């Protein structure tokens, strides 16, 4: 397989053909912010946090689905990008009801991490305070739609890794929400195997284990990685 | 007149490559909005490896006030079918789909009948004109989402999935319907194919401007005296269309013309001598779009126009990506605040910044162009925004004792 050489933030980087910019940057020690990306799942390119500037392209490109190319010159943290990313996170905070102080994922939340990294301490856009519900009909887990950022990681992990396809997206635009089964309470969806992969995949406190209280949500990301490696490379390395 | 002769001519007297060459030389550009060179698109799909390829006709026509495609489908469906069959022959596809919105029942009925007729006479189906070329066409009915006009969303919808766009590349030409190379063109684009094959590329390219060939149909609506469809050669000035053909407005003055629907912008009357072609419209901060043209008079508030289109985009956003899903909501709220005389100059600055962000960060054309009506009205009619600001109120800081 051929190797491509490129420049990311002034650093010379070599990456195998077919590698995505996100991975190539990470291998070079450059962290590009992400939210909807989760290694092992089909990328959705939906959150737009990972957009980068590529010389010669008049559009910003999503690093999670853009392949490296020979001679590419990439900027990942320009003031313009950081400003846009901050606005993007503000939009998310304004769109849902994200109250970190009472959230199971406090201190262990990717949305919170993004906000901190971008220096976002409040949203300049008015909070919308939407009326969303909480479903705790499942024996072991719950979903609090107030905290959902619609990254669809739960949808993809359940469909692609567990093969159960319990989740999907209903409605459109601002009315979108994650739906279980045929719009049934989660606890009534027979397809759910209670594997808990969606809990581990969820970047926020939207899907949680029942019984966890503030700041207690922990994820076993290694489990997902283990499954993906086992499936794709037939290596059982835990 | 001479229906299906061009198809016969193509099948028996032209190679696939020669058909593509003819379309390329004609200078035809896509009529679905983007203006992508049609010949180039056909050549790309033709070159793709793989046995199974598809032809899709985009008849989702979702722009408010647009009905160009509808008129073609209802009055001359065979012309579109024939254009698709010629496309199929040129790119090596034997199956086509017409994706038509459910709001067009008459178009669906006439298309269905036209397909039956064509099959009966051996003009569609297997061994067309007793040649070795097979081509069948199926109709798929959309459920009325504007975003399903976006090509990748449209493909997902035909596949039976949720009509969400996906990032491009890969373009449908490479990875399209069920993963196969797919040609997707607009109704009007296909309607232009038979005249080109019949009369030749040279004839076609003699009409229009250097960069935009042929004619374009516009749906003239709004405050103009004579509303309806007009077909004009590319390069016709806006003045000719609005004032001569449309008869101007009944009372007062024409203030502006909106083109490109929710993705476009408003052109003030001072620019009415501009020739209508892809480049000129783009320079004015709007676009050709699919052909909607809404005339506005003095009494029209440009801020309310911007608010109307943002409301439309807010409602039609598929919700997949954050900038469009949440950004259009905030932009619409900001515009409403301005309309209601509650905003300050800072709000306008913040709105401009958010427009730029939504434009550059959104995943598909819907979000990327949703800010256009705001940006274009801000560019030409900023005074209308300023006139709507909150009246100065005495605050603690500004109070003199
Ligand atoms: C939100 C959105 C809506 C669209 N709606 C339509 C439509 O209704 N009809 C259409 O032909 N193209 C529509 N397009 C453009 C298509 O994606 C595609 O570019 C077009 O069908 C290609 O055909 P053409 O090359 O013949 O123009 C839309 C694009 C976007 C982003
Ligand atoms: S529930 Fe969690 S994983 Fe699922 S879409 Fe919402 S935030 Fe993402
Ligand atoms: S830009 Fe809007 S319509 Fe397009 S993918 Fe994003 S949310 Fe959906
Ligand atoms: S991580 Fe690339 S778009 Fe979400």
Tab-separated table of C-alpha atoms and ligand atoms in Angstrom, chain A residues 22 33-38 43-51 62-65, ligand 4:
chain	number	residue	atom	x	y	z
A	22	UNK	CA	-8.430	12.683	11.580
A	33	UNK	CA	-12.062	17.906	18.007
A	34	UNK	CA	-14.830	15.402	17.210
A	35	UNK	CA	-18.253	14.531	18.534
A	36	UNK	CA	-20.080	12.197	16.151
A	37	UNK	CA	-16.995	10.165	15.237
A	38	UNK	CA	-16.406	6.866	17.010
A	43	UNK	CA	-18.635	7.956	10.056
A	44	UNK	CA	-21.681	10.228	9.932
A	45	UNK	CA	-19.831	13.527	9.374
A	46	UNK	CA	-22.764	15.149	11.113
A	47	UNK	CA	-21.412	17.191	14.035
A	48	UNK	CA	-19.004	19.249	11.877
A	49	UNK	CA	-16.606	19.762	14.796
A	50	UNK	CA	-13.713	18.200	12.894
A	51	UNK	CA	-13.807	20.547	9.891
A	62	UNK	CA	-14.509	17.069	7.631
A	63	UNK	CA	-11.336	15.352	8.840
A	64	UNK	CA	-13.257	12.211	9.804
A	65	UNK	CA	-14.173	11.403	6.189
C	4	LIG	S1	-16.407	14.069	13.884
C	4	LIG	FE1	-16.269	14.650	11.796
C	4	LIG	S2	-18.194	15.553	11.523
C	4	LIG	FE2	-18.430	14.785	13.545
